[in-house]
mmCIF file of C-alpha atoms and ligand atoms in Angstrom:
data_model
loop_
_atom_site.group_PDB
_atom_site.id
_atom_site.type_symbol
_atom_site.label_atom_id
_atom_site.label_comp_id
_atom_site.label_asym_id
_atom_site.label_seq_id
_atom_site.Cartn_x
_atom_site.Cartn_y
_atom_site.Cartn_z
ATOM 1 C CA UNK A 159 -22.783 9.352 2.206
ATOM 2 C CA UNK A 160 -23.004 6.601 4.550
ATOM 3 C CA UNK A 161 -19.874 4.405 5.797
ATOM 4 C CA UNK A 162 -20.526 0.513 6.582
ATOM 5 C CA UNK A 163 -17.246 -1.845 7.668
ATOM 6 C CA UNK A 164 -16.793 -5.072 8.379
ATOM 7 C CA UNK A 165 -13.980 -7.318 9.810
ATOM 8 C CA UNK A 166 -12.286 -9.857 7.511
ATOM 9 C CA UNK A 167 -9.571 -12.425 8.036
ATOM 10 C CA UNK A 168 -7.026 -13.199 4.722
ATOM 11 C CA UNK A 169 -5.607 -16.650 4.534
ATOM 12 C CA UNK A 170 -2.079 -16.717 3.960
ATOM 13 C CA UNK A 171 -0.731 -18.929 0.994
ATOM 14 C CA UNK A 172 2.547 -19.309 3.559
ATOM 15 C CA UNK A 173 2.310 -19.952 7.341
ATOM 16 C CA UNK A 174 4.488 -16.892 8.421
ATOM 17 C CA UNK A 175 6.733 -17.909 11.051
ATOM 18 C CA UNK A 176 9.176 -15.944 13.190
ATOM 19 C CA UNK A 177 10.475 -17.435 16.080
ATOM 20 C CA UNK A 178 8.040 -19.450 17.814
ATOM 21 C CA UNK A 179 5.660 -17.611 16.563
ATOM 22 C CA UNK A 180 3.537 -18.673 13.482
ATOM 23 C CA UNK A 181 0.004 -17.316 11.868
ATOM 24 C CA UNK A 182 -1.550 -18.477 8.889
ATOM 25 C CA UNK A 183 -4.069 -15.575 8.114
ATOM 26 C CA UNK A 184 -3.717 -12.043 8.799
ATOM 27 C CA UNK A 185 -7.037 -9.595 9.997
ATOM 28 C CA UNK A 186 -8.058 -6.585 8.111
ATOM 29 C CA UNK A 187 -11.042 -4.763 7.869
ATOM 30 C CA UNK A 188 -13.324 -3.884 4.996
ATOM 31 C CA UNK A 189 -15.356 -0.631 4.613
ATOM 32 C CA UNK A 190 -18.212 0.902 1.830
ATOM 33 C CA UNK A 191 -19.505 3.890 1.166
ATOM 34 C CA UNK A 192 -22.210 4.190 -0.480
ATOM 35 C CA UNK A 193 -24.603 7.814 -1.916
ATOM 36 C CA UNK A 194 -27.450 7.366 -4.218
ATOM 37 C CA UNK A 195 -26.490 3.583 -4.511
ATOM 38 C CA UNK A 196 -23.542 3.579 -5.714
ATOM 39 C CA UNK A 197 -20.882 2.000 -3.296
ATOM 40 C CA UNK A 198 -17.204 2.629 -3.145
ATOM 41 C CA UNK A 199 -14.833 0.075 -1.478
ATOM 42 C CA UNK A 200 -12.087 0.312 0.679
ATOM 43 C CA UNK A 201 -10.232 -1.263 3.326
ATOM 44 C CA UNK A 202 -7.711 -0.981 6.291
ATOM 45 C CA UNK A 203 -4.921 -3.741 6.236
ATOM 46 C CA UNK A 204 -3.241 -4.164 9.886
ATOM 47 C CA UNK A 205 0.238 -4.743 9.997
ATOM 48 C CA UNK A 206 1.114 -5.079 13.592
ATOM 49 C CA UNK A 207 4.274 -2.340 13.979
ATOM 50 C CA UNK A 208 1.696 0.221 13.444
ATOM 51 C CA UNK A 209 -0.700 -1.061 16.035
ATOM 52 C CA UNK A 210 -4.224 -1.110 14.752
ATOM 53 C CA UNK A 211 -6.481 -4.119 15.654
ATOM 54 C CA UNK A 212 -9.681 -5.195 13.563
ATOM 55 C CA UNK A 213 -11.168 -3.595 17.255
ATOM 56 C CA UNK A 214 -9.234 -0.621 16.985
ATOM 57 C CA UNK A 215 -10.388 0.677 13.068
ATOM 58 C CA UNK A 216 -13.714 -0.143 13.624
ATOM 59 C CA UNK A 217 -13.770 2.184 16.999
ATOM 60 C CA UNK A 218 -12.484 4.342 14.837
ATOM 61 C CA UNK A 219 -14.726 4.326 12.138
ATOM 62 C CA UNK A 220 -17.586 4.240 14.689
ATOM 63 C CA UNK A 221 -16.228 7.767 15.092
ATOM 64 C CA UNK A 222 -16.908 8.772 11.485
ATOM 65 C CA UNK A 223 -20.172 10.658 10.185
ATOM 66 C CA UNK A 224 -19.699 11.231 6.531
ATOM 67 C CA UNK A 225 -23.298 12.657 6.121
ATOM 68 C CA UNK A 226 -22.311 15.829 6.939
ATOM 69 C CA UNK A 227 -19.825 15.916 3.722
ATOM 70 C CA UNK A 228 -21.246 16.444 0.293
ATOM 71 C CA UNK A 229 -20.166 13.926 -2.663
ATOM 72 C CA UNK A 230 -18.527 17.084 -4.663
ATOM 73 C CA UNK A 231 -16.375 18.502 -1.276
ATOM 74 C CA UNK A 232 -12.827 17.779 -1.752
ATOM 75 C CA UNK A 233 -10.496 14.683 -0.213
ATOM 76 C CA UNK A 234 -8.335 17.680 1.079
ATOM 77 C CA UNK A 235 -11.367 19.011 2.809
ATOM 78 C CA UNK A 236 -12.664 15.452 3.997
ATOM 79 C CA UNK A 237 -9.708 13.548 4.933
ATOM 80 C CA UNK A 238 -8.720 16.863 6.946
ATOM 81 C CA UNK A 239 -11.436 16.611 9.163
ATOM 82 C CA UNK A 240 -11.702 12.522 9.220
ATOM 83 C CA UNK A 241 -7.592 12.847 10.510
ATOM 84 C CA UNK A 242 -8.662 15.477 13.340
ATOM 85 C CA UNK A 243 -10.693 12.825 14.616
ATOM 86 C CA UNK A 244 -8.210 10.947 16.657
ATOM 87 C CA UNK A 245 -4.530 10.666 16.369
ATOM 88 C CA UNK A 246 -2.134 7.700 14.631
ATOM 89 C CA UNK A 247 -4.914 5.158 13.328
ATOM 90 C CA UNK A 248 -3.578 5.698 9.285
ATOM 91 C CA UNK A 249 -4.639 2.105 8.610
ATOM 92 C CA UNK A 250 -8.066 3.065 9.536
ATOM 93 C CA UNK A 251 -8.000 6.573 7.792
ATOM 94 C CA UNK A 252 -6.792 4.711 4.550
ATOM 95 C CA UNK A 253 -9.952 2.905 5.009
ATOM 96 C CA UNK A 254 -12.052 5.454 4.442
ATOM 97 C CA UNK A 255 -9.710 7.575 1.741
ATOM 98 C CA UNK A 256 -9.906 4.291 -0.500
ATOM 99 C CA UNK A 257 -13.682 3.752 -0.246
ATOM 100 C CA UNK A 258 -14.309 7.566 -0.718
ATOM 101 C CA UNK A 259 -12.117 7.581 -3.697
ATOM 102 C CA UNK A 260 -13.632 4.835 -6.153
ATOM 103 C CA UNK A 261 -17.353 6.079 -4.789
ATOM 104 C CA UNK A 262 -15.972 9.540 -6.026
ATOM 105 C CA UNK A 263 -14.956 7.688 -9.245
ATOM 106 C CA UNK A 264 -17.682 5.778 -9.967
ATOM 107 C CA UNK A 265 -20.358 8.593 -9.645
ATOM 108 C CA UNK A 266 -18.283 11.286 -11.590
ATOM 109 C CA UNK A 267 -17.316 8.072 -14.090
ATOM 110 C CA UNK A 268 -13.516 8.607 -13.557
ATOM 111 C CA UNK A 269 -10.782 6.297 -13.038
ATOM 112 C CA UNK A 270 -8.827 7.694 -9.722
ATOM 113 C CA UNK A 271 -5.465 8.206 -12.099
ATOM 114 C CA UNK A 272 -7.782 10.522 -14.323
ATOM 115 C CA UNK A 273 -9.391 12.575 -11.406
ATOM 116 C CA UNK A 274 -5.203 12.806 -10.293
ATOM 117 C CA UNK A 275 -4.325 13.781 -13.607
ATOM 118 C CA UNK A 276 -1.985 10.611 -13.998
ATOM 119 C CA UNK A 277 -1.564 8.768 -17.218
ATOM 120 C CA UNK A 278 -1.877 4.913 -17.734
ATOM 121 C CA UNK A 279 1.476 4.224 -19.320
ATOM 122 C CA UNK A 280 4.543 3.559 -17.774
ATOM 123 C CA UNK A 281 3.377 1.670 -15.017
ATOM 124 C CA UNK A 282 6.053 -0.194 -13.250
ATOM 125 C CA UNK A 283 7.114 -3.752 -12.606
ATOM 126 C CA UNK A 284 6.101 -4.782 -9.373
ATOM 127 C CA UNK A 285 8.895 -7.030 -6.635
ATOM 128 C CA UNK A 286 7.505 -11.001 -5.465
ATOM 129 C CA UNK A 287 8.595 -10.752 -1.931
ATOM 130 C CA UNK A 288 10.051 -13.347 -0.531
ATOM 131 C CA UNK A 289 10.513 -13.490 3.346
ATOM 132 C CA UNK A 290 13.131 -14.971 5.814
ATOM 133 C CA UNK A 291 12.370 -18.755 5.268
ATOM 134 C CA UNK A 292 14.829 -22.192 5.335
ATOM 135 C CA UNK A 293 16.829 -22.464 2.289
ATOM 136 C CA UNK A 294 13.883 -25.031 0.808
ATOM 137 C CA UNK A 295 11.479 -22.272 1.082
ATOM 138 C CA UNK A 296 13.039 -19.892 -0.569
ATOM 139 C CA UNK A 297 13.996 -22.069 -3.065
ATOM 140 C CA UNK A 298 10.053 -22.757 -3.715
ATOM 141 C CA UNK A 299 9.207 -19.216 -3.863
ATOM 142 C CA UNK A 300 12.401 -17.759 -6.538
ATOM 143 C CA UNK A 301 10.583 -20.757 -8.486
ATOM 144 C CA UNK A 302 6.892 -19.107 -7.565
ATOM 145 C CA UNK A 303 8.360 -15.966 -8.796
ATOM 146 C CA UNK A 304 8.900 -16.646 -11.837
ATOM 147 C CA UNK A 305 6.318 -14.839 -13.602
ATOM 148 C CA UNK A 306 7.796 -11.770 -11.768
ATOM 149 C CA UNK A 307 11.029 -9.920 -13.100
ATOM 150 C CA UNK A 308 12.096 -8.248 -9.475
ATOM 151 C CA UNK A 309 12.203 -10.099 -6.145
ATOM 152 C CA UNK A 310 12.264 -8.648 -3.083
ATOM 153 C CA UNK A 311 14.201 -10.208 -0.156
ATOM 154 C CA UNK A 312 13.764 -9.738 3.462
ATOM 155 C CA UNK A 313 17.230 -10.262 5.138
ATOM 156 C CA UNK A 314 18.338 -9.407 8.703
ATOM 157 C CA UNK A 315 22.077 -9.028 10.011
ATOM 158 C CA UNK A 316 22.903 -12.563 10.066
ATOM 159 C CA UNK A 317 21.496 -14.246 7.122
ATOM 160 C CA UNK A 318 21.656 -11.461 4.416
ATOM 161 C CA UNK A 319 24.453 -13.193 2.637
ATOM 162 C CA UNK A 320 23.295 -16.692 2.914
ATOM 163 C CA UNK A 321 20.089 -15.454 1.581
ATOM 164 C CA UNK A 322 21.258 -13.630 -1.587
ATOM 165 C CA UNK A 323 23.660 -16.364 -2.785
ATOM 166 C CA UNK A 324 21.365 -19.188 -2.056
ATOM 167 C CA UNK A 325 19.011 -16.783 -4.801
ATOM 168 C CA UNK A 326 21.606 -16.518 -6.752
ATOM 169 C CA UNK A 327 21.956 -19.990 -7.755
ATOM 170 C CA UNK A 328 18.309 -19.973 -8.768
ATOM 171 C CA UNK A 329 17.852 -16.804 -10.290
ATOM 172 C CA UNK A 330 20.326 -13.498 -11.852
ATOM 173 C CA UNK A 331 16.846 -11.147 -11.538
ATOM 174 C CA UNK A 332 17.460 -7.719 -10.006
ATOM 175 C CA UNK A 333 16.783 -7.685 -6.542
ATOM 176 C CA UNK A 334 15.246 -5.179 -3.696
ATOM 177 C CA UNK A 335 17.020 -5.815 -0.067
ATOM 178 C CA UNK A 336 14.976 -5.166 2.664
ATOM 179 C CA UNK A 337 17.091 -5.083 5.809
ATOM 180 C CA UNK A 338 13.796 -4.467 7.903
ATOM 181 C CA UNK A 339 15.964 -2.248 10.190
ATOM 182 C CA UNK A 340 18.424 -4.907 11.300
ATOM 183 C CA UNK A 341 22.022 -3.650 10.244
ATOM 184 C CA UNK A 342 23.074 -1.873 13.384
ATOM 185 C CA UNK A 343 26.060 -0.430 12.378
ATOM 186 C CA UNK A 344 26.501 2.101 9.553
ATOM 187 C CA UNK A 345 30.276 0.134 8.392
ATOM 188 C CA UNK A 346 29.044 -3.025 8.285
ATOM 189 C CA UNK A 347 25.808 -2.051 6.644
ATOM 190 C CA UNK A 348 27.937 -0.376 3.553
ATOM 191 C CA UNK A 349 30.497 -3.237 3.128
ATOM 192 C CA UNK A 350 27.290 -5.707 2.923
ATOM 193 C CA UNK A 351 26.158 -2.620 0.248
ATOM 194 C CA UNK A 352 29.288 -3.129 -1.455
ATOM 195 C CA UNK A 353 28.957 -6.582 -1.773
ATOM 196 C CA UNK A 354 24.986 -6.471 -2.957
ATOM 197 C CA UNK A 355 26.324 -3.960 -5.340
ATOM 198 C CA UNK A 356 27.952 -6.751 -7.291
ATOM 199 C CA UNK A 357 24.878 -9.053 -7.400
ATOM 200 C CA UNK A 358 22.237 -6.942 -9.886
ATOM 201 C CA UNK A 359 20.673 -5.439 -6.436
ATOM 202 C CA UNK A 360 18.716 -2.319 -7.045
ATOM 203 C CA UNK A 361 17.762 -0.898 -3.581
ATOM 204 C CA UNK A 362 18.410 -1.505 -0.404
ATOM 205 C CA UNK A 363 15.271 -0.766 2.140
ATOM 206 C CA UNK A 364 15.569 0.619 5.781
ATOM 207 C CA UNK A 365 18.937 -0.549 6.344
ATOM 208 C CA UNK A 366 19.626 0.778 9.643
ATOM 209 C CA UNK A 367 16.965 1.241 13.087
ATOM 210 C CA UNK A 368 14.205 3.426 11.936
ATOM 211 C CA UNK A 369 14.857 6.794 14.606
ATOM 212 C CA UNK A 370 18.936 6.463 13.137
ATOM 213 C CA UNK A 371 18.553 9.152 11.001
ATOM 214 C CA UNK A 372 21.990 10.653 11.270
ATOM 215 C CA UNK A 373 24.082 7.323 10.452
ATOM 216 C CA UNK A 374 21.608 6.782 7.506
ATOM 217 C CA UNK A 375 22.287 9.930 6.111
ATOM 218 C CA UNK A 376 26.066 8.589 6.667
ATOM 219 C CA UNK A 377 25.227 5.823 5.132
ATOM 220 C CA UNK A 378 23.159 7.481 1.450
ATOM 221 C CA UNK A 379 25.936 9.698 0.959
ATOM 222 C CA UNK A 380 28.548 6.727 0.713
ATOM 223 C CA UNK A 381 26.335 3.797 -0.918
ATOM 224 C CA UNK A 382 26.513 2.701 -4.125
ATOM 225 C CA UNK A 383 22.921 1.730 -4.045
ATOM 226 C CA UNK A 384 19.962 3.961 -3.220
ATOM 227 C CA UNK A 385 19.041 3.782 0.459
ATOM 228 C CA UNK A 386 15.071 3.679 0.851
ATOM 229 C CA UNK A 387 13.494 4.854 3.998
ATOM 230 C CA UNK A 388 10.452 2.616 4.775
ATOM 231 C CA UNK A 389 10.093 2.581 8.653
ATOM 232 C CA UNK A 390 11.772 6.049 9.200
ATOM 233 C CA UNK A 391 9.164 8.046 7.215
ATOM 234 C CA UNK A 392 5.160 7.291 7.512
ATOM 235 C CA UNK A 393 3.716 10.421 6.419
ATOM 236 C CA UNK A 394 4.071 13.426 4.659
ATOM 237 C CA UNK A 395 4.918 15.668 7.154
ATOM 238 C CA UNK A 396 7.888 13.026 8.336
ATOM 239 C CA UNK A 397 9.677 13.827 4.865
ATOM 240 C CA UNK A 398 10.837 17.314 5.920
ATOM 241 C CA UNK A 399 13.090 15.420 8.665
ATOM 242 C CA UNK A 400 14.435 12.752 6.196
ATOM 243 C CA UNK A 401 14.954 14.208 3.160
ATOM 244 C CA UNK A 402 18.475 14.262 3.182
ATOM 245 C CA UNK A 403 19.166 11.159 5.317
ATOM 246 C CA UNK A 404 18.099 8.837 2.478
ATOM 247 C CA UNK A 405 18.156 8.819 -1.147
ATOM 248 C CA UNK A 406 14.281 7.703 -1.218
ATOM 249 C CA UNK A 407 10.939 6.520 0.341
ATOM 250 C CA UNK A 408 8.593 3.870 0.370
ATOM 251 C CA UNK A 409 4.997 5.212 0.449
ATOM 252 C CA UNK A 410 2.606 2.573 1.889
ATOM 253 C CA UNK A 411 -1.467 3.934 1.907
ATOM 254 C CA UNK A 412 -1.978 2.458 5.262
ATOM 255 C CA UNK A 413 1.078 4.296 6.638
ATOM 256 C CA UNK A 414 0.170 7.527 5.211
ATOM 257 C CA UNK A 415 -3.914 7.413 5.438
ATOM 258 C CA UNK A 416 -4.288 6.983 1.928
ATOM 259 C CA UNK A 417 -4.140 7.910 -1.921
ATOM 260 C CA UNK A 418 -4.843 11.267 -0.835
ATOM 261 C CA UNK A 419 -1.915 12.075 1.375
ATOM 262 C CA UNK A 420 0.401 9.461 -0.530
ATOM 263 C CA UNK A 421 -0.021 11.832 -3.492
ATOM 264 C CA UNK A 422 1.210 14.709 -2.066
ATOM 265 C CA UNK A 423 4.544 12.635 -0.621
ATOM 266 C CA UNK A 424 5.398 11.507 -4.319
ATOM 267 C CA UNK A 425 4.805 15.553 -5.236
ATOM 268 C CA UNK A 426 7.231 16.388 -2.174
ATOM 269 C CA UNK A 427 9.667 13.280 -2.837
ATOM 270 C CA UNK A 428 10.032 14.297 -6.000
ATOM 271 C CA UNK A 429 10.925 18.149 -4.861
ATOM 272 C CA UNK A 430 13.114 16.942 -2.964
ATOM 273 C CA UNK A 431 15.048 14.566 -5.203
ATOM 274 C CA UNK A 432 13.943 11.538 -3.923
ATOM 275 C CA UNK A 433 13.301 7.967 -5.119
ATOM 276 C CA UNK A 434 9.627 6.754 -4.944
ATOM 277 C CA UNK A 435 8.829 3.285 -4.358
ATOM 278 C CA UNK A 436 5.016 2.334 -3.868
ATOM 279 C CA UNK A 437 4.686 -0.578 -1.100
ATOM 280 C CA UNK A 438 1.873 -2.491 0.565
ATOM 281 C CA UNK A 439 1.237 -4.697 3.235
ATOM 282 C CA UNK A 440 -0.496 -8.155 3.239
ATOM 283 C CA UNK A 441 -4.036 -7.108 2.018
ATOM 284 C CA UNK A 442 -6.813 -7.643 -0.711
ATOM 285 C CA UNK A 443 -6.564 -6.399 -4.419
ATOM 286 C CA UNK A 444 -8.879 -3.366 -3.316
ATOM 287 C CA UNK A 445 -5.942 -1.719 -1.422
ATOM 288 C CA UNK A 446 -3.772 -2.989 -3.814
ATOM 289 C CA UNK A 447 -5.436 -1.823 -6.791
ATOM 290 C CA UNK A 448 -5.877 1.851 -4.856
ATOM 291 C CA UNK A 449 -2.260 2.198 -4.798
ATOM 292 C CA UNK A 450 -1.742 0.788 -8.058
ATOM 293 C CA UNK A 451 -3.444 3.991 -9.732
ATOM 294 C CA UNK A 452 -0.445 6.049 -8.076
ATOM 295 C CA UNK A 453 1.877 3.596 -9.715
ATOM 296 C CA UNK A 454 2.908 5.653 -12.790
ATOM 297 C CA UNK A 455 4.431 8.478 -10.782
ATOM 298 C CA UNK A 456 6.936 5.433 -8.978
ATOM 299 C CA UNK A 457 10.399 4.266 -9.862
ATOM 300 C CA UNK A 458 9.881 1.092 -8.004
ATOM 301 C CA UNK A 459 6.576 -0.700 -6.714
ATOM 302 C CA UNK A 460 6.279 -3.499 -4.229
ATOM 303 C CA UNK A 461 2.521 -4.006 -5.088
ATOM 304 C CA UNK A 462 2.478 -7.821 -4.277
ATOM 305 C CA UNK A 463 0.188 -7.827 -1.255
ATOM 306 C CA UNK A 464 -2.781 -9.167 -2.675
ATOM 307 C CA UNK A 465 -0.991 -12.609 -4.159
ATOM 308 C CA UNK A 466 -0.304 -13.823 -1.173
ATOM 309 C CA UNK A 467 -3.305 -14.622 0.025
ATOM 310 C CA UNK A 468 -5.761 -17.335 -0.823
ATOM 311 C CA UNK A 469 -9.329 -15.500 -0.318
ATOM 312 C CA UNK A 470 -9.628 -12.223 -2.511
ATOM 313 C CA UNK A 471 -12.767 -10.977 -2.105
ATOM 314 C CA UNK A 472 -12.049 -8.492 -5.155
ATOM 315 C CA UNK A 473 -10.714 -8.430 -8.775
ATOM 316 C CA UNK A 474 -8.940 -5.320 -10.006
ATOM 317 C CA UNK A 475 -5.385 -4.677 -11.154
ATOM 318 C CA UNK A 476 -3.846 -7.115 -13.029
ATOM 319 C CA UNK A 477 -0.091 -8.298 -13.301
ATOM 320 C CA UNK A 478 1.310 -8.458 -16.973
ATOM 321 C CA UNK A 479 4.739 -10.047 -17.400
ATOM 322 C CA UNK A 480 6.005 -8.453 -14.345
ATOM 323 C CA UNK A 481 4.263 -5.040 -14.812
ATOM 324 C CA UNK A 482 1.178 -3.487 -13.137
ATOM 325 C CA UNK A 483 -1.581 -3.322 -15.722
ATOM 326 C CA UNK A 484 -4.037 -1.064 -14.549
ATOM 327 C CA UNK A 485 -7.771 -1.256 -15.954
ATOM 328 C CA UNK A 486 -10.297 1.605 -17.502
ATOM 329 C CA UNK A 487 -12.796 0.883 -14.880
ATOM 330 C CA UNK A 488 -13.903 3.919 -12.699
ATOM 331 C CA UNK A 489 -12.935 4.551 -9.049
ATOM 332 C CA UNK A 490 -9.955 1.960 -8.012
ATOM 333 C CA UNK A 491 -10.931 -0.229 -10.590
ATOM 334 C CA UNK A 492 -12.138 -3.421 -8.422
ATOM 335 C CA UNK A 493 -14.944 -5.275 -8.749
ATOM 336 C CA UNK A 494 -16.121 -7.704 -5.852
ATOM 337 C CA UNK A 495 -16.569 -11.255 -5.620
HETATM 338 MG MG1 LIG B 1095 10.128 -2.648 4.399
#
């Protein structure tokens, strides 16, 4: 098997300002694998909190040599050795997981959910997030949103308020809050959960700073709305720390290193009694349509990634009123363009 990767810059439908600080496209980096001509595609999307640079996964994947794995060895096997490499880089890792995963699929003529054992139905409804923007923004995108029957909202400490009523002259659809860490105090955080309790909210994400684990546990055993741990938990062997602070966690592949790992954390989530919720971060519809395959086994998926950009260089999982609607093709089920 041989590993090729290239870096790739998305353009952003919205300039994303914070600050003085504004960017209107966002770098990832592509990879293929490819045995006997058959090529399987992945990719490593960069959000900056975890660190990786376009320069960074492809020194990474410099490190790779995939020729001495066979097609038929297992991910377990592979991505074991592939995370020995180096430490952190998931984004990178993910890269490789995703790409090895629809080769795997396309030469054994599986769909990833088949080779997982997972069945097509039931696959969720997927949030339109909508970030911290002036009142005419957000505006626009509840009215973007509209073919989508769950919003997501990114709020901090001193707009969350503003920001939910201004939707709620637009819009009564059930909401995900995404505090993004900002609530610094565990009191304040559940009387704003009290209020969002009245306004059709159905999660509130990382409500308090990520290493707070004891006043989010605090805070899950009080709320009346499940308390999602996105920040605090990356991978699987976070979970064991976490379990009981919150009442669930958002998977992301490029947090985790991939479908292969992120399957085992819905196995253990679920053990455990937690919530699953599938995220993503700004990225084409190859990592998006990776994760989608996982998106049966979810309660809630954030799987929105991929519309936000304006240069797709793939077509895979579709959106049907709201809903992920995955495909019967093999692998991730992507095709590029
Ligand atoms: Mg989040």
């Amino acid at each position: 098997m041989k590993l090729t990767f290239q870096p790739y810059n998305l353009n952003l439908k919205h300039t994303f300002s914070i600050a003085n600080f504004s960017r209107t496209s966002t770098p990832i980096v592509l990879t293929q694998i490819e045995h006997n001509g058959i090529v399987g595609y992945g990719e490593a999307s960069l959000p900056q909190y975890l660190g990786e640079t376009q320069e960074s996964v492809c020194a990474f994947l410099q490190k790779v040599n995939l020729s001495e794995f066979d097609i038929q060895d297992d991910m377990d096997k592979i991505m074991q050795s592939i995370d020995a490499i180096d430490k952190n880089n998931t984004a990178a890792k993910a890269s490789i997981d995703i790409a090895l995963y629809d080769l795997k699929g396309k030469f054994f003529n599986r769909s990833v959910r088949e080779m997982l054992n997972i069945t097509a139905k039931n696959t969720p409804f997927t949030s339109y997030t909508i970030g911290i923007d002036s009142e005419q923004i957000i505006r626009q995108k509840v009215k973007e949103a509209t073919p989508y029957t769950i919003l997501k909202i990114k709020v901090n400490r001193e707009n969350w308020k503003k920001i939910v009523d201004i939707i709620r002259t637009e819009t009564q659809k059930p909401l995900f809050i995404d505090a993004n860490q900002s609530w610094i105090c565990k009191e304040e955080a559940l009387e704003n959960i009290h209020y969002l309790s009245t306004k059709n909210v159905l999660l509130i994400e990382q409500p308090l700073e990520k290493h707070n684990i004891s006043d989010h546990r605090w805070l899950s055993q009080r709320s009346p709305l499940p308390i999602i741990a996105d920040e605090s938990v990356q991978r699987l062997s976070d979970l064991e720390l976490i379990k009981d602070a919150f009442n669930g966690i958002n998977i992301k592949l490029m947090k985790c290193t991939g479908i292969n790992e992120a399957y085992k954390m819905i196995l253990s989530a679920r053990k455990y009694g937690l919530k699953v919720m599938l995220g993503c971060m700004t990225e084409t519809s190859c990592a998006i349509s990776a994760a989608a395959q996982l998106s049966p086994l979810v309660d809630f998926a954030d799987l929105d990634g991929n519309l936000l950009i304006t240069n797709d260089c793939f077509r895979g999982v579709e959106i049907a009123e709201g809903r992920i609607l995955l495909n019967n093709k093999n692998g991730i089920g992507v095709d590029k363009i």
